[in-house]
Amino acid sequence: GEAIVEDVALGSEVELTIAPTGVLAGKIEVPGGKPPERFSIAARDDAAGLSFDDKYFRTEGEWALHELPAGKYTLTVDSSAGVGELVVELASGGKQEDLVITLQPRVTIKGRLIDADTRAPVPGMKVSISVGSGGWSFNSEAKPGSEISDEQGQFEVADAPTGKVRIMITPRDFGLTSDYSWNLFNRTIATEPAIQDLGDI
């Protein structure tokens, strides 16, 4: 943990108290199926600006995040079998070790990218859809759920996560030769139907 005291007078005595950290743990479930071999979990406390994450392999769906400060956390699970989210509150030094996060199925997302002024189709743009709705980060690691718009501006993203997602649109070459910059927004994607059309973006 950590402790901070501000506006300390020079020469005074200061006592810093480090609050005990806690644990969030449990299992992930897939309705009618088995937990995936690989999955990742992120815990985000927006009020405190804190985030923690970990990856798991062949744990039969079991997971645990240790040394967490008190706060209200949004837990998000990302896996090939689906995505899930759970909001929990953790007290100082608390332990919640029986949490269950149910995964929702992935879907196929379609749409069309167009110019904001001319309404002409925009080809050659990469559409990425990732779980969650927090801050953005650039990662060179390839992830499921990315596709390139064609000459008509149309794109199709297979195995896209559902629930609260982040949609990011970037030039395929990061703007080196493209006339367009990047765009990003949050969206809530339903679990049905299996193929969904976002229309013009």
PDB file of N, CA and C in Angstrom, residues 27-30 35-44 52-59 61-63 65 74-86 101-107 128-133 139 141-146 157-166:
ATOM      1  N   LYS A  27     -14.298 -17.176  -9.741  1.00  0.00           N
ATOM      2  CA  LYS A  27     -14.283 -18.006 -10.940  1.00  0.00           C
ATOM      3  C   LYS A  27     -15.015 -17.289 -12.064  1.00  0.00           C
ATOM      4  N   ILE A  28     -14.721 -17.701 -13.279  1.00  0.00           N
ATOM      5  CA  ILE A  28     -15.511 -17.262 -14.426  1.00  0.00           C
ATOM      6  C   ILE A  28     -16.336 -18.448 -14.909  1.00  0.00           C
ATOM      7  N   GLU A  29     -17.521 -18.148 -15.406  1.00  0.00           N
ATOM      8  CA  GLU A  29     -18.424 -19.190 -15.873  1.00  0.00           C
ATOM      9  C   GLU A  29     -18.863 -18.905 -17.303  1.00  0.00           C
ATOM     10  N   VAL A  30     -19.044 -19.966 -18.060  1.00  0.00           N
ATOM     11  CA  VAL A  30     -19.557 -19.883 -19.431  1.00  0.00           C
ATOM     12  C   VAL A  30     -20.862 -20.659 -19.469  1.00  0.00           C
ATOM     13  N   PRO A  35     -14.974 -23.166 -18.871  1.00  0.00           N
ATOM     14  CA  PRO A  35     -14.161 -21.950 -18.915  1.00  0.00           C
ATOM     15  C   PRO A  35     -13.041 -22.095 -19.940  1.00  0.00           C
ATOM     16  N   PRO A  36     -12.647 -21.015 -20.599  1.00  0.00           N
ATOM     17  CA  PRO A  36     -11.555 -21.092 -21.582  1.00  0.00           C
ATOM     18  C   PRO A  36     -10.220 -21.378 -20.910  1.00  0.00           C
ATOM     19  N   GLU A  37      -9.280 -21.927 -21.687  1.00  0.00           N
ATOM     20  CA  GLU A  37      -7.955 -22.202 -21.143  1.00  0.00           C
ATOM     21  C   GLU A  37      -7.224 -20.915 -20.787  1.00  0.00           C
ATOM     22  N   ARG A  38      -7.381 -19.899 -21.621  1.00  0.00           N
ATOM     23  CA  ARG A  38      -6.708 -18.616 -21.398  1.00  0.00           C
ATOM     24  C   ARG A  38      -7.745 -17.511 -21.217  1.00  0.00           C
ATOM     25  N   PHE A  39      -7.497 -16.642 -20.260  1.00  0.00           N
ATOM     26  CA  PHE A  39      -8.320 -15.452 -20.099  1.00  0.00           C
ATOM     27  C   PHE A  39      -7.544 -14.417 -19.298  1.00  0.00           C
ATOM     28  N   SER A  40      -7.991 -13.178 -19.390  1.00  0.00           N
ATOM     29  CA  SER A  40      -7.363 -12.085 -18.646  1.00  0.00           C
ATOM     30  C   SER A  40      -8.430 -11.350 -17.853  1.00  0.00           C
ATOM     31  N   ILE A  41      -8.024 -10.772 -16.724  1.00  0.00           N
ATOM     32  CA  ILE A  41      -8.925  -9.999 -15.875  1.00  0.00           C
ATOM     33  C   ILE A  41      -8.278  -8.662 -15.558  1.00  0.00           C
ATOM     34  N   ALA A  42      -9.055  -7.599 -15.668  1.00  0.00           N
ATOM     35  CA  ALA A  42      -8.593  -6.261 -15.298  1.00  0.00           C
ATOM     36  C   ALA A  42      -9.522  -5.716 -14.219  1.00  0.00           C
ATOM     37  N   ALA A  43      -8.939  -5.093 -13.200  1.00  0.00           N
ATOM     38  CA  ALA A  43      -9.696  -4.443 -12.136  1.00  0.00           C
ATOM     39  C   ALA A  43      -9.400  -2.954 -12.205  1.00  0.00           C
ATOM     40  N   ARG A  44     -10.453  -2.130 -12.359  1.00  0.00           N
ATOM     41  CA  ARG A  44     -10.271  -0.694 -12.554  1.00  0.00           C
ATOM     42  C   ARG A  44     -11.076   0.087 -11.517  1.00  0.00           C
ATOM     43  N   PHE A  52      -5.454  -2.679 -12.288  1.00  0.00           N
ATOM     44  CA  PHE A  52      -4.630  -3.860 -12.097  1.00  0.00           C
ATOM     45  C   PHE A  52      -5.120  -4.924 -13.070  1.00  0.00           C
ATOM     46  N   ASP A  53      -4.221  -5.763 -13.567  1.00  0.00           N
ATOM     47  CA  ASP A  53      -4.643  -6.810 -14.487  1.00  0.00           C
ATOM     48  C   ASP A  53      -3.722  -8.017 -14.367  1.00  0.00           C
ATOM     49  N   ASP A  54      -4.218  -9.153 -14.821  1.00  0.00           N
ATOM     50  CA  ASP A  54      -3.433 -10.376 -14.799  1.00  0.00           C
ATOM     51  C   ASP A  54      -3.984 -11.327 -15.857  1.00  0.00           C
ATOM     52  N   LYS A  55      -3.140 -12.275 -16.276  1.00  0.00           N
ATOM     53  CA  LYS A  55      -3.526 -13.282 -17.263  1.00  0.00           C
ATOM     54  C   LYS A  55      -3.456 -14.667 -16.623  1.00  0.00           C
ATOM     55  N   TYR A  56      -4.334 -15.582 -17.090  1.00  0.00           N
ATOM     56  CA  TYR A  56      -4.437 -16.904 -16.490  1.00  0.00           C
ATOM     57  C   TYR A  56      -4.449 -17.972 -17.577  1.00  0.00           C
ATOM     58  N   PHE A  57      -3.906 -19.141 -17.249  1.00  0.00           N
ATOM     59  CA  PHE A  57      -3.809 -20.242 -18.200  1.00  0.00           C
ATOM     60  C   PHE A  57      -4.084 -21.550 -17.481  1.00  0.00           C
ATOM     61  N   ARG A  58      -5.111 -22.261 -17.969  1.00  0.00           N
ATOM     62  CA  ARG A  58      -5.489 -23.574 -17.443  1.00  0.00           C
ATOM     63  C   ARG A  58      -5.694 -23.558 -15.928  1.00  0.00           C
ATOM     64  N   THR A  59      -6.536 -22.650 -15.471  1.00  0.00           N
ATOM     65  CA  THR A  59      -6.864 -22.573 -14.043  1.00  0.00           C
ATOM     66  C   THR A  59      -8.286 -23.056 -13.764  1.00  0.00           C
ATOM     67  N   GLY A  61     -10.864 -21.697 -14.783  1.00  0.00           N
ATOM     68  CA  GLY A  61     -11.683 -20.508 -14.572  1.00  0.00           C
ATOM     69  C   GLY A  61     -11.426 -19.782 -13.271  1.00  0.00           C
ATOM     70  N   GLU A  62     -10.537 -20.275 -12.441  1.00  0.00           N
ATOM     71  CA  GLU A  62     -10.252 -19.612 -11.167  1.00  0.00           C
ATOM     72  C   GLU A  62      -9.258 -18.466 -11.352  1.00  0.00           C
ATOM     73  N   TRP A  63      -9.440 -17.411 -10.566  1.00  0.00           N
ATOM     74  CA  TRP A  63      -8.586 -16.234 -10.657  1.00  0.00           C
ATOM     75  C   TRP A  63      -8.493 -15.547  -9.297  1.00  0.00           C
ATOM     76  N   LEU A  65      -6.808 -11.629  -7.566  1.00  0.00           N
ATOM     77  CA  LEU A  65      -6.024 -10.400  -7.613  1.00  0.00           C
ATOM     78  C   LEU A  65      -5.710  -9.989  -6.177  1.00  0.00           C
ATOM     79  N   THR A  74     -14.341  -2.090 -11.107  1.00  0.00           N
ATOM     80  CA  THR A  74     -15.018  -2.721 -12.226  1.00  0.00           C
ATOM     81  C   THR A  74     -14.109  -3.818 -12.751  1.00  0.00           C
ATOM     82  N   LEU A  75     -14.563  -5.065 -12.636  1.00  0.00           N
ATOM     83  CA  LEU A  75     -13.793  -6.215 -13.106  1.00  0.00           C
ATOM     84  C   LEU A  75     -14.251  -6.570 -14.512  1.00  0.00           C
ATOM     85  N   THR A  76     -13.319  -6.701 -15.441  1.00  0.00           N
ATOM     86  CA  THR A  76     -13.646  -7.091 -16.807  1.00  0.00           C
ATOM     87  C   THR A  76     -12.822  -8.305 -17.199  1.00  0.00           C
ATOM     88  N   VAL A  77     -13.473  -9.266 -17.802  1.00  0.00           N
ATOM     89  CA  VAL A  77     -12.831 -10.496 -18.269  1.00  0.00           C
ATOM     90  C   VAL A  77     -12.835 -10.502 -19.778  1.00  0.00           C
ATOM     91  N   ASP A  78     -11.717 -10.880 -20.374  1.00  0.00           N
ATOM     92  CA  ASP A  78     -11.617 -10.976 -21.835  1.00  0.00           C
ATOM     93  C   ASP A  78     -11.061 -12.351 -22.169  1.00  0.00           C
ATOM     94  N   SER A  79     -11.727 -13.055 -23.089  1.00  0.00           N
ATOM     95  CA  SER A  79     -11.280 -14.390 -23.487  1.00  0.00           C
ATOM     96  C   SER A  79     -11.871 -14.739 -24.836  1.00  0.00           C
ATOM     97  N   SER A  80     -11.378 -15.831 -25.420  1.00  0.00           N
ATOM     98  CA  SER A  80     -11.916 -16.290 -26.706  1.00  0.00           C
ATOM     99  C   SER A  80     -13.343 -16.783 -26.568  1.00  0.00           C
ATOM    100  N   ALA A  81     -13.740 -17.207 -25.364  1.00  0.00           N
ATOM    101  CA  ALA A  81     -15.083 -17.731 -25.144  1.00  0.00           C
ATOM    102  C   ALA A  81     -16.109 -16.638 -24.899  1.00  0.00           C
ATOM    103  N   GLY A  82     -15.666 -15.423 -24.644  1.00  0.00           N
ATOM    104  CA  GLY A  82     -16.579 -14.332 -24.382  1.00  0.00           C
ATOM    105  C   GLY A  82     -15.985 -13.327 -23.421  1.00  0.00           C
ATOM    106  N   VAL A  83     -16.807 -12.374 -23.021  1.00  0.00           N
ATOM    107  CA  VAL A  83     -16.362 -11.317 -22.116  1.00  0.00           C
ATOM    108  C   VAL A  83     -17.352 -11.198 -20.969  1.00  0.00           C
ATOM    109  N   GLY A  84     -16.896 -10.599 -19.866  1.00  0.00           N
ATOM    110  CA  GLY A  84     -17.770 -10.428 -18.713  1.00  0.00           C
ATOM    111  C   GLY A  84     -17.358  -9.228 -17.903  1.00  0.00           C
ATOM    112  N   GLU A  85     -18.278  -8.735 -17.082  1.00  0.00           N
ATOM    113  CA  GLU A  85     -18.000  -7.565 -16.254  1.00  0.00           C
ATOM    114  C   GLU A  85     -18.746  -7.682 -14.933  1.00  0.00           C
ATOM    115  N   LEU A  86     -18.125  -7.193 -13.863  1.00  0.00           N
ATOM    116  CA  LEU A  86     -18.719  -7.222 -12.527  1.00  0.00           C
ATOM    117  C   LEU A  86     -18.185  -6.034 -11.743  1.00  0.00           C
ATOM    118  N   ILE A 101     -17.994 -14.347 -12.299  1.00  0.00           N
ATOM    119  CA  ILE A 101     -18.181 -13.484 -13.463  1.00  0.00           C
ATOM    120  C   ILE A 101     -18.641 -14.364 -14.620  1.00  0.00           C
ATOM    121  N   THR A 102     -19.839 -14.080 -15.135  1.00  0.00           N
ATOM    122  CA  THR A 102     -20.405 -14.871 -16.220  1.00  0.00           C
ATOM    123  C   THR A 102     -20.031 -14.244 -17.559  1.00  0.00           C
ATOM    124  N   LEU A 103     -19.492 -15.056 -18.453  1.00  0.00           N
ATOM    125  CA  LEU A 103     -19.064 -14.558 -19.759  1.00  0.00           C
ATOM    126  C   LEU A 103     -20.243 -14.487 -20.723  1.00  0.00           C
ATOM    127  N   GLN A 104     -20.257 -13.423 -21.518  1.00  0.00           N
ATOM    128  CA  GLN A 104     -21.254 -13.251 -22.562  1.00  0.00           C
ATOM    129  C   GLN A 104     -20.618 -13.581 -23.910  1.00  0.00           C
ATOM    130  N   PRO A 105     -21.403 -14.139 -24.843  1.00  0.00           N
ATOM    131  CA  PRO A 105     -20.831 -14.573 -26.127  1.00  0.00           C
ATOM    132  C   PRO A 105     -20.330 -13.410 -26.965  1.00  0.00           C
ATOM    133  N   ARG A 106     -19.416 -13.717 -27.868  1.00  0.00           N
ATOM    134  CA  ARG A 106     -18.924 -12.730 -28.828  1.00  0.00           C
ATOM    135  C   ARG A 106     -19.845 -12.680 -30.046  1.00  0.00           C
ATOM    136  N   VAL A 107     -19.789 -11.580 -30.781  1.00  0.00           N
ATOM    137  CA  VAL A 107     -20.655 -11.391 -31.938  1.00  0.00           C
ATOM    138  C   VAL A 107     -19.827 -10.849 -33.099  1.00  0.00           C
ATOM    139  N   SER A 128     -10.895  -1.580 -34.424  1.00  0.00           N
ATOM    140  CA  SER A 128     -10.584  -2.459 -33.301  1.00  0.00           C
ATOM    141  C   SER A 128     -11.655  -2.317 -32.239  1.00  0.00           C
ATOM    142  N   ILE A 129     -12.122  -3.427 -31.717  1.00  0.00           N
ATOM    143  CA  ILE A 129     -13.145  -3.435 -30.676  1.00  0.00           C
ATOM    144  C   ILE A 129     -12.599  -4.219 -29.492  1.00  0.00           C
ATOM    145  N   SER A 130     -12.521  -3.570 -28.337  1.00  0.00           N
ATOM    146  CA  SER A 130     -11.977  -4.226 -27.153  1.00  0.00           C
ATOM    147  C   SER A 130     -12.923  -4.056 -25.977  1.00  0.00           C
ATOM    148  N   VAL A 131     -12.820  -4.956 -25.018  1.00  0.00           N
ATOM    149  CA  VAL A 131     -13.706  -4.944 -23.858  1.00  0.00           C
ATOM    150  C   VAL A 131     -13.372  -3.770 -22.966  1.00  0.00           C
ATOM    151  N   GLY A 132     -14.420  -3.203 -22.316  1.00  0.00           N
ATOM    152  CA  GLY A 132     -14.215  -2.125 -21.359  1.00  0.00           C
ATOM    153  C   GLY A 132     -14.537  -0.772 -21.934  1.00  0.00           C
ATOM    154  N   SER A 133     -14.564   0.240 -21.028  1.00  0.00           N
ATOM    155  CA  SER A 133     -14.871   1.601 -21.460  1.00  0.00           C
ATOM    156  C   SER A 133     -14.001   2.618 -20.746  1.00  0.00           C
ATOM    157  N   ASN A 139      -1.264  -0.638 -28.056  1.00  0.00           N
ATOM    158  CA  ASN A 139      -0.581  -1.897 -27.828  1.00  0.00           C
ATOM    159  C   ASN A 139      -0.318  -2.533 -29.174  1.00  0.00           C
ATOM    160  N   GLU A 141       0.497  -5.564 -29.645  1.00  0.00           N
ATOM    161  CA  GLU A 141       0.122  -6.983 -29.640  1.00  0.00           C
ATOM    162  C   GLU A 141      -1.171  -7.180 -30.411  1.00  0.00           C
ATOM    163  N   ALA A 142      -1.182  -8.127 -31.325  1.00  0.00           N
ATOM    164  CA  ALA A 142      -2.373  -8.396 -32.127  1.00  0.00           C
ATOM    165  C   ALA A 142      -3.477  -8.962 -31.251  1.00  0.00           C
ATOM    166  N   LYS A 143      -4.711  -8.492 -31.432  1.00  0.00           N
ATOM    167  CA  LYS A 143      -5.843  -8.953 -30.653  1.00  0.00           C
ATOM    168  C   LYS A 143      -6.982  -9.321 -31.586  1.00  0.00           C
ATOM    169  N   PRO A 144      -7.854 -10.278 -31.159  1.00  0.00           N
ATOM    170  CA  PRO A 144      -9.030 -10.574 -31.952  1.00  0.00           C
ATOM    171  C   PRO A 144      -9.921  -9.344 -32.025  1.00  0.00           C
ATOM    172  N   GLY A 145     -10.621  -9.181 -33.134  1.00  0.00           N
ATOM    173  CA  GLY A 145     -11.569  -8.085 -33.245  1.00  0.00           C
ATOM    174  C   GLY A 145     -11.044  -6.880 -33.977  1.00  0.00           C
ATOM    175  N   SER A 146     -10.223  -7.056 -35.017  1.00  0.00           N
ATOM    176  CA  SER A 146      -9.719  -5.931 -35.806  1.00  0.00           C
ATOM    177  C   SER A 146      -9.928  -6.248 -37.280  1.00  0.00           C
ATOM    178  N   VAL A 157     -16.054  -7.039 -38.166  1.00  0.00           N
ATOM    179  CA  VAL A 157     -15.205  -7.486 -37.069  1.00  0.00           C
ATOM    180  C   VAL A 157     -15.808  -8.747 -36.460  1.00  0.00           C
ATOM    181  N   ALA A 158     -15.148  -9.866 -36.633  1.00  0.00           N
ATOM    182  CA  ALA A 158     -15.616 -11.126 -36.063  1.00  0.00           C
ATOM    183  C   ALA A 158     -15.114 -11.270 -34.627  1.00  0.00           C
ATOM    184  N   ASP A 159     -15.830 -12.067 -33.846  1.00  0.00           N
ATOM    185  CA  ASP A 159     -15.453 -12.360 -32.451  1.00  0.00           C
ATOM    186  C   ASP A 159     -15.299 -11.093 -31.629  1.00  0.00           C
ATOM    187  N   ALA A 160     -16.181 -10.127 -31.847  1.00  0.00           N
ATOM    188  CA  ALA A 160     -16.129  -8.878 -31.085  1.00  0.00           C
ATOM    189  C   ALA A 160     -16.758  -9.081 -29.708  1.00  0.00           C
ATOM    190  N   PRO A 161     -16.231  -8.428 -28.666  1.00  0.00           N
ATOM    191  CA  PRO A 161     -16.818  -8.547 -27.330  1.00  0.00           C
ATOM    192  C   PRO A 161     -18.157  -7.826 -27.252  1.00  0.00           C
ATOM    193  N   THR A 162     -18.980  -8.214 -26.287  1.00  0.00           N
ATOM    194  CA  THR A 162     -20.269  -7.579 -26.052  1.00  0.00           C
ATOM    195  C   THR A 162     -20.225  -6.809 -24.732  1.00  0.00           C
ATOM    196  N   GLY A 163     -21.327  -6.117 -24.432  1.00  0.00           N
ATOM    197  CA  GLY A 163     -21.355  -5.279 -23.240  1.00  0.00           C
ATOM    198  C   GLY A 163     -20.714  -3.936 -23.537  1.00  0.00           C
ATOM    199  N   LYS A 164     -20.085  -3.328 -22.526  1.00  0.00           N
ATOM    200  CA  LYS A 164     -19.408  -2.046 -22.714  1.00  0.00           C
ATOM    201  C   LYS A 164     -18.097  -2.283 -23.450  1.00  0.00           C
ATOM    202  N   VAL A 165     -17.955  -1.681 -24.619  1.00  0.00           N
ATOM    203  CA  VAL A 165     -16.752  -1.885 -25.429  1.00  0.00           C
ATOM    204  C   VAL A 165     -16.175  -0.538 -25.844  1.00  0.00           C
ATOM    205  N   ARG A 166     -14.916  -0.595 -26.297  1.00  0.00           N
ATOM    206  CA  ARG A 166     -14.238   0.568 -26.847  1.00  0.00           C
ATOM    207  C   ARG A 166     -13.970   0.290 -28.319  1.00  0.00           C
TER     208      ARG A 166
END
